[in-house]
PDB file of C-alpha atoms in Angstrom:
ATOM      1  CA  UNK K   1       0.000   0.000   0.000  1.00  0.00           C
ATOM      2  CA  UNK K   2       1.366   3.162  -1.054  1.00  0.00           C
ATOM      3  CA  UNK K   3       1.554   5.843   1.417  1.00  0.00           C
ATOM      4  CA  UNK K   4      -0.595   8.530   1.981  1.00  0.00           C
ATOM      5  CA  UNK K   5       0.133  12.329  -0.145  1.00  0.00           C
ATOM      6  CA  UNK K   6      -0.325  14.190   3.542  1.00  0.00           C
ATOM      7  CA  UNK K   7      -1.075  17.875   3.378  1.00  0.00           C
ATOM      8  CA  UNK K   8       2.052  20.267   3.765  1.00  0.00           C
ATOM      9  CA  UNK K   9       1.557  23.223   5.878  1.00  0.00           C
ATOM     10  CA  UNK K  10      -0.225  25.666   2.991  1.00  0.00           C
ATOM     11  CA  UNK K  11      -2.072  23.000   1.790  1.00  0.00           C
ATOM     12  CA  UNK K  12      -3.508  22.013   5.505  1.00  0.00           C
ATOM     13  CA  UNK K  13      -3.944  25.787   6.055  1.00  0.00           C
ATOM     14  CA  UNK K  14      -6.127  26.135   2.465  1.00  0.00           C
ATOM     15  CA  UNK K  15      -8.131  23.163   3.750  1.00  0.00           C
ATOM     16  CA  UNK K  16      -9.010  24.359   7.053  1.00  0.00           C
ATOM     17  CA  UNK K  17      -9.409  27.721   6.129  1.00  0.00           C
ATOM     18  CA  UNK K  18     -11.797  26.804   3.292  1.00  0.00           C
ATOM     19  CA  UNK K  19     -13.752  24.633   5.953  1.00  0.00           C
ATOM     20  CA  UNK K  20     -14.405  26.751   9.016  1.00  0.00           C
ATOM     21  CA  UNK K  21     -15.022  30.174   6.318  1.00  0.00           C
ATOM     22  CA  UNK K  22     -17.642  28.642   4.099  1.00  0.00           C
ATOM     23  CA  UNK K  23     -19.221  27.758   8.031  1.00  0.00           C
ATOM     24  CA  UNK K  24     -18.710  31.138   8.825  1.00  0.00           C
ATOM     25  CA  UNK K  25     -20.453  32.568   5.597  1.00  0.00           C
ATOM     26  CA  UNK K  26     -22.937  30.147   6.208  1.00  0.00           C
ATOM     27  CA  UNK K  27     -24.295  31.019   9.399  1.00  0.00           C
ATOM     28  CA  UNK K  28     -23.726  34.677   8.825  1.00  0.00           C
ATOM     29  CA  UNK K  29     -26.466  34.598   6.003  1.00  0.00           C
ATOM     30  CA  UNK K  30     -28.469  32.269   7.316  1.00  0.00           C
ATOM     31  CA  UNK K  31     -28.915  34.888  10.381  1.00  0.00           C
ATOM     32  CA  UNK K  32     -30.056  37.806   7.804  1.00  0.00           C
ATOM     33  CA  UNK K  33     -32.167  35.074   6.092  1.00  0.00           C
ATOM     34  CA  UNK K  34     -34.162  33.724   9.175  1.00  0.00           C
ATOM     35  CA  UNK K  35     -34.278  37.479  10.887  1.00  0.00           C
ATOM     36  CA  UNK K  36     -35.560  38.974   7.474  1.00  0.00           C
ATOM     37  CA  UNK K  37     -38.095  36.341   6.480  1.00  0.00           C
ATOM     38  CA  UNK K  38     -38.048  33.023   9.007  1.00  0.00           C
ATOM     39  CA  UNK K  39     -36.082  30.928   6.057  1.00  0.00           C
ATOM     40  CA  UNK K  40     -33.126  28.580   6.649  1.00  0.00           C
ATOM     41  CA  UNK K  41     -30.860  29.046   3.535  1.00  0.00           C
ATOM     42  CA  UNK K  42     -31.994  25.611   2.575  1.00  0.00           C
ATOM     43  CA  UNK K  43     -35.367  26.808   2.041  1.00  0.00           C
ATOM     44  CA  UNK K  44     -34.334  29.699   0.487  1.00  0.00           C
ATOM     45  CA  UNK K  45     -32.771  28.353  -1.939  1.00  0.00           C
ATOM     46  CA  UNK K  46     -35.032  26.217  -3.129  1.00  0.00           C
ATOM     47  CA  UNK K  47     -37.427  29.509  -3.242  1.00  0.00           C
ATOM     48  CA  UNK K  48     -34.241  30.954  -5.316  1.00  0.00           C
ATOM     49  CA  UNK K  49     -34.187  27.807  -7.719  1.00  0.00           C
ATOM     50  CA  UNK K  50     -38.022  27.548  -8.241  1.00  0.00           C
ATOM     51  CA  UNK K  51     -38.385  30.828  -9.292  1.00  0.00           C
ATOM     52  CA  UNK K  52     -35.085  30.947 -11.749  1.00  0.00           C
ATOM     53  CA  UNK K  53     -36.983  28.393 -13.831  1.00  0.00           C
ATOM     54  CA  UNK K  54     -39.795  29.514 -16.147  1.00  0.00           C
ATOM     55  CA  UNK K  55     -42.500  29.176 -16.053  1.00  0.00           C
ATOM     56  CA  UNK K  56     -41.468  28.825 -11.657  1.00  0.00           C
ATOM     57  CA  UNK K  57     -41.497  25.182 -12.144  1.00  0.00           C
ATOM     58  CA  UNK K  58     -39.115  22.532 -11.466  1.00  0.00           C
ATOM     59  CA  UNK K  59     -38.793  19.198 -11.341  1.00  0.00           C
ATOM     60  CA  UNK K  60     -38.204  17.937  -7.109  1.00  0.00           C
ATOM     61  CA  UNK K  61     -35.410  15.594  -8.499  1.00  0.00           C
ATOM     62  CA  UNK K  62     -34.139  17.741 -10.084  1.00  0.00           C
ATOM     63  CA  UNK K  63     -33.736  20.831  -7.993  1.00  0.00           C
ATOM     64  CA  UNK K  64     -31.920  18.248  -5.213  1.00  0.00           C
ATOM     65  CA  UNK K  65     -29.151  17.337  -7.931  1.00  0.00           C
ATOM     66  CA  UNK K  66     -29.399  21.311  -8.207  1.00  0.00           C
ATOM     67  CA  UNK K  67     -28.784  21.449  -4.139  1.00  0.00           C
ATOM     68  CA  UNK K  68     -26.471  18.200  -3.718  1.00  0.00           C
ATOM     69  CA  UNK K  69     -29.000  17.330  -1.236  1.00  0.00           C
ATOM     70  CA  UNK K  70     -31.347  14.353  -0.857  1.00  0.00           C
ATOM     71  CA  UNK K  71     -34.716  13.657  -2.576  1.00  0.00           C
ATOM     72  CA  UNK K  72     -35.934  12.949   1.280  1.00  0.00           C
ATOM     73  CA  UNK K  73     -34.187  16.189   2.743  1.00  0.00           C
ATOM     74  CA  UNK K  74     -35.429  18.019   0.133  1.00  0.00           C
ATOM     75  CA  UNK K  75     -39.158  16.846   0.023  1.00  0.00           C
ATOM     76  CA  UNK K  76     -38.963  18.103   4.010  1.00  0.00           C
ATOM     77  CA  UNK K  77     -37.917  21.540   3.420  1.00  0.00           C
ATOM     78  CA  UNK K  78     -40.665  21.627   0.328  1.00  0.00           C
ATOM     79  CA  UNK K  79     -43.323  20.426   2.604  1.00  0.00           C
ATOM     80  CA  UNK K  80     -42.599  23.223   5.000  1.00  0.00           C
ATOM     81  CA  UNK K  81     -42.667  25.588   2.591  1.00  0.00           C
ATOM     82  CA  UNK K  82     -45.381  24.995   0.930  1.00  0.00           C
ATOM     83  CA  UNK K  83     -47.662  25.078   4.576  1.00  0.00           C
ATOM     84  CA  UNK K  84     -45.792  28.539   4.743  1.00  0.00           C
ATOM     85  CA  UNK K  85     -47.632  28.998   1.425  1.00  0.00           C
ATOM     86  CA  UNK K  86     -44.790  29.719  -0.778  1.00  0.00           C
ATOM     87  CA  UNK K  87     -44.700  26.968  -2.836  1.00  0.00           C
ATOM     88  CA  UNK K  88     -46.923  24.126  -3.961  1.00  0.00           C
ATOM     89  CA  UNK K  89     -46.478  20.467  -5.637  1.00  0.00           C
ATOM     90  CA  UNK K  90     -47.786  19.417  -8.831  1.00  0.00           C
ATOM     91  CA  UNK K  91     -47.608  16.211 -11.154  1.00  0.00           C
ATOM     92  CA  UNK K  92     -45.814  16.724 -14.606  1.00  0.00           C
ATOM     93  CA  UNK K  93     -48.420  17.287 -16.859  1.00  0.00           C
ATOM     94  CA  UNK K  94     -45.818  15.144 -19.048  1.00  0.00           C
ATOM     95  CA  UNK K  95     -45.170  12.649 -16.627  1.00  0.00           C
ATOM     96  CA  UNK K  96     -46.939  11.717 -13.954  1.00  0.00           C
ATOM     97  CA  UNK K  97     -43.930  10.111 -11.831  1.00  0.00           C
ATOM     98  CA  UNK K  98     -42.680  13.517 -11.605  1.00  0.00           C
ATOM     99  CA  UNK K  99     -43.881  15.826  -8.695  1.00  0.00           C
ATOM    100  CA  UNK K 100     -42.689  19.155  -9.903  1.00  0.00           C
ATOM    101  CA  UNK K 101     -42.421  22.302  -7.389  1.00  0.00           C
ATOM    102  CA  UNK K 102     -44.019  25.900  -8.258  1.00  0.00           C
ATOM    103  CA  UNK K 103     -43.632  29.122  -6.491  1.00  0.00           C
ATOM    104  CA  UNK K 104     -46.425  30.882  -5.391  1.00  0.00           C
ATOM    105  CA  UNK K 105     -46.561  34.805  -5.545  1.00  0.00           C
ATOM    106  CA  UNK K 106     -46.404  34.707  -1.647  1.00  0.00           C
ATOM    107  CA  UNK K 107     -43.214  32.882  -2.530  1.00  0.00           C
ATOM    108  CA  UNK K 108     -42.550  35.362  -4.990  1.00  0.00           C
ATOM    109  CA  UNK K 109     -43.111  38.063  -2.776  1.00  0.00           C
ATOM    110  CA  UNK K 110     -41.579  36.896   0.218  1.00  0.00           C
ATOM    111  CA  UNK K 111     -38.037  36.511  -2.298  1.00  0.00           C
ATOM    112  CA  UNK K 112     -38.352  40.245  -3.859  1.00  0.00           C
ATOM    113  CA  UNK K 113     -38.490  41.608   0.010  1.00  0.00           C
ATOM    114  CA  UNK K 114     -36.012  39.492   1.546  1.00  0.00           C
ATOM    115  CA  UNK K 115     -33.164  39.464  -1.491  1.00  0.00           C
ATOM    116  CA  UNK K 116     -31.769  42.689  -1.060  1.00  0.00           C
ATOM    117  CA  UNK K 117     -30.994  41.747   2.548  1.00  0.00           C
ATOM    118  CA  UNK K 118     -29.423  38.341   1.502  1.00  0.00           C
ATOM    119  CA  UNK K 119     -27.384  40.179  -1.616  1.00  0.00           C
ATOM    120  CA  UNK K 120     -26.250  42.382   1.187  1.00  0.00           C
ATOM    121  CA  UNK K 121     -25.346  39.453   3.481  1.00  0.00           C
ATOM    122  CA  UNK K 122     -23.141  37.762   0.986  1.00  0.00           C
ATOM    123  CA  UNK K 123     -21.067  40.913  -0.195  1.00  0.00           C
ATOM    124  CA  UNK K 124     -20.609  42.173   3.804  1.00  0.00           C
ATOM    125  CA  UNK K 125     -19.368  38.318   4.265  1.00  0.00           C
ATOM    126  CA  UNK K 126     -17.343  37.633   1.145  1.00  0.00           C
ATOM    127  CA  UNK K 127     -17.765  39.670  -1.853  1.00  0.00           C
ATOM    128  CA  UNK K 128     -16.676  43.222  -0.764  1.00  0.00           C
ATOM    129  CA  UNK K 129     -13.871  41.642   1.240  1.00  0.00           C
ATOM    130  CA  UNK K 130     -11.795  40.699  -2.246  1.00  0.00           C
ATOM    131  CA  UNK K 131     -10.495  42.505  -4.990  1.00  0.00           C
ATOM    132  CA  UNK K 132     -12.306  42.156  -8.934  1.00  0.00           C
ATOM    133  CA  UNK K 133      -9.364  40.349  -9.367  1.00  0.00           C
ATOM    134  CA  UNK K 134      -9.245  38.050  -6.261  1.00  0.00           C
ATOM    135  CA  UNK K 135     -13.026  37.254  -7.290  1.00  0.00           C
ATOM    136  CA  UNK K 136     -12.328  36.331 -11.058  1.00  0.00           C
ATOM    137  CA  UNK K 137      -9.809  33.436  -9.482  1.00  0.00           C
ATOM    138  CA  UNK K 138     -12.343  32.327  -6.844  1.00  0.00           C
ATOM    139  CA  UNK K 139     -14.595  32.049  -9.433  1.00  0.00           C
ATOM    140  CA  UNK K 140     -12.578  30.088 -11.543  1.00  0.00           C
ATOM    141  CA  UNK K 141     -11.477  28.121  -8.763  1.00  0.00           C
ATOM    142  CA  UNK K 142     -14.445  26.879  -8.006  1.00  0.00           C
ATOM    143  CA  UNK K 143     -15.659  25.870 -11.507  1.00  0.00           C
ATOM    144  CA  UNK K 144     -12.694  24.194 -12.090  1.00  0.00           C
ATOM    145  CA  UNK K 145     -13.576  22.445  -8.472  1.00  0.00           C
ATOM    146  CA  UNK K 146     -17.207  21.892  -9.472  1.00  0.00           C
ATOM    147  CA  UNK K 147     -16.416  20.779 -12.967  1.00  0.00           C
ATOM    148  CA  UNK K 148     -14.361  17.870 -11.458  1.00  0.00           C
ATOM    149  CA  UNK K 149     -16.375  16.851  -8.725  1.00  0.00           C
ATOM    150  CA  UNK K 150     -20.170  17.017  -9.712  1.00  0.00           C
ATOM    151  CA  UNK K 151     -19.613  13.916 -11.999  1.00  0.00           C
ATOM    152  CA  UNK K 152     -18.523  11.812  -8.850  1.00  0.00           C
ATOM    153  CA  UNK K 153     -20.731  12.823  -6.285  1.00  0.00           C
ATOM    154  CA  UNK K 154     -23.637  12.971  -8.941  1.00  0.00           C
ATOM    155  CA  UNK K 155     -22.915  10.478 -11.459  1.00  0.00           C
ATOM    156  CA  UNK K 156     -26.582  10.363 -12.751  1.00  0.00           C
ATOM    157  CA  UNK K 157     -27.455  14.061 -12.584  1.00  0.00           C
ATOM    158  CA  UNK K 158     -24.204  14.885 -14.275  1.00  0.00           C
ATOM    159  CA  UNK K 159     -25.170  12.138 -17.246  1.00  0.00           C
ATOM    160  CA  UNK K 160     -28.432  13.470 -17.993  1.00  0.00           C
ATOM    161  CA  UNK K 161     -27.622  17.086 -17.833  1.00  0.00           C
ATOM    162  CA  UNK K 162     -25.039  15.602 -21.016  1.00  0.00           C
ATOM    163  CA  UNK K 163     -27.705  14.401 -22.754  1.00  0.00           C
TER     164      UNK K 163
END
């Protein structure tokens, strides 16, 4: 057995640092998101995805290859948003295995009032912290990152997205 490629000091401090700041940017708009409108970023976005779609409508399976989430996670944060009101499930007019998700225009509403706030969150908490050019390479490293990785940890999302 070949031994392991340990992390060297930058590398370790990369890792680490990536880990505990994408917690930090998490919780720090998740608090504007739940004081602003009651929504755990999970819900919001799958408000966010529903309503990027037209005509607001998107397949459930879909949106949690979307999310990297679970069909089962998912389908709990959908029920509790649609009690709220803000979205509701449908059958595919084209298939009828399909439960598709549609935002409501409480839904729509409640995203108009609370995305300035969440915009705001995310440049206060990342954004305005970098440089253009510091951006551009975040940017890239993470598409580069995505590009890779989506195929493995979604092998069957990735394929039909190819087809």
């Amino acid at each position: 057995m070949s031994e392991p490629r340990w992390l060297n000091e930058t590398q370790m401090r990369a890792w680490t640092g990536f880990l505990e700041t994408s917690g930090l940017i998490q919780r720090h708009v998740e608090r504007q998101l739940r004081e602003d409108a009651g929504l755990t970023m999970i819900q919001y976005e799958i408000l966010h995805w529903a309503n990027e779609c037209a005509p607001q409508r998107r397949c459930i399976t879909e949106l949690a290859d979307l999310m990297i989430t679970s069909r089962s996670g998912l389908s709990y944060q959908v029920a509790q948003l649609e009690k709220a009101g803000l979205l509701r499930r449908e059958t595919d007019t084209n298939d009828e295995r399909r439960a598709m998700v549609v935002i409501t225009e409480d839904g729509q509403r409640l995203l108009e009032k609370t995305a300035p706030g969440h915009v705001e969150a995310v440049r206060d908490g990342l954004i305005d912290l970098l440089t253009d050019e510091q951006i551009a390479q975040l940017a890239d490293i993470m598409d580069g990152v995505r590009t890779r990785l989506r195929p493995r940890v979604l092998p069957t999302a990735s394929r039909k997205r190819a087809t």
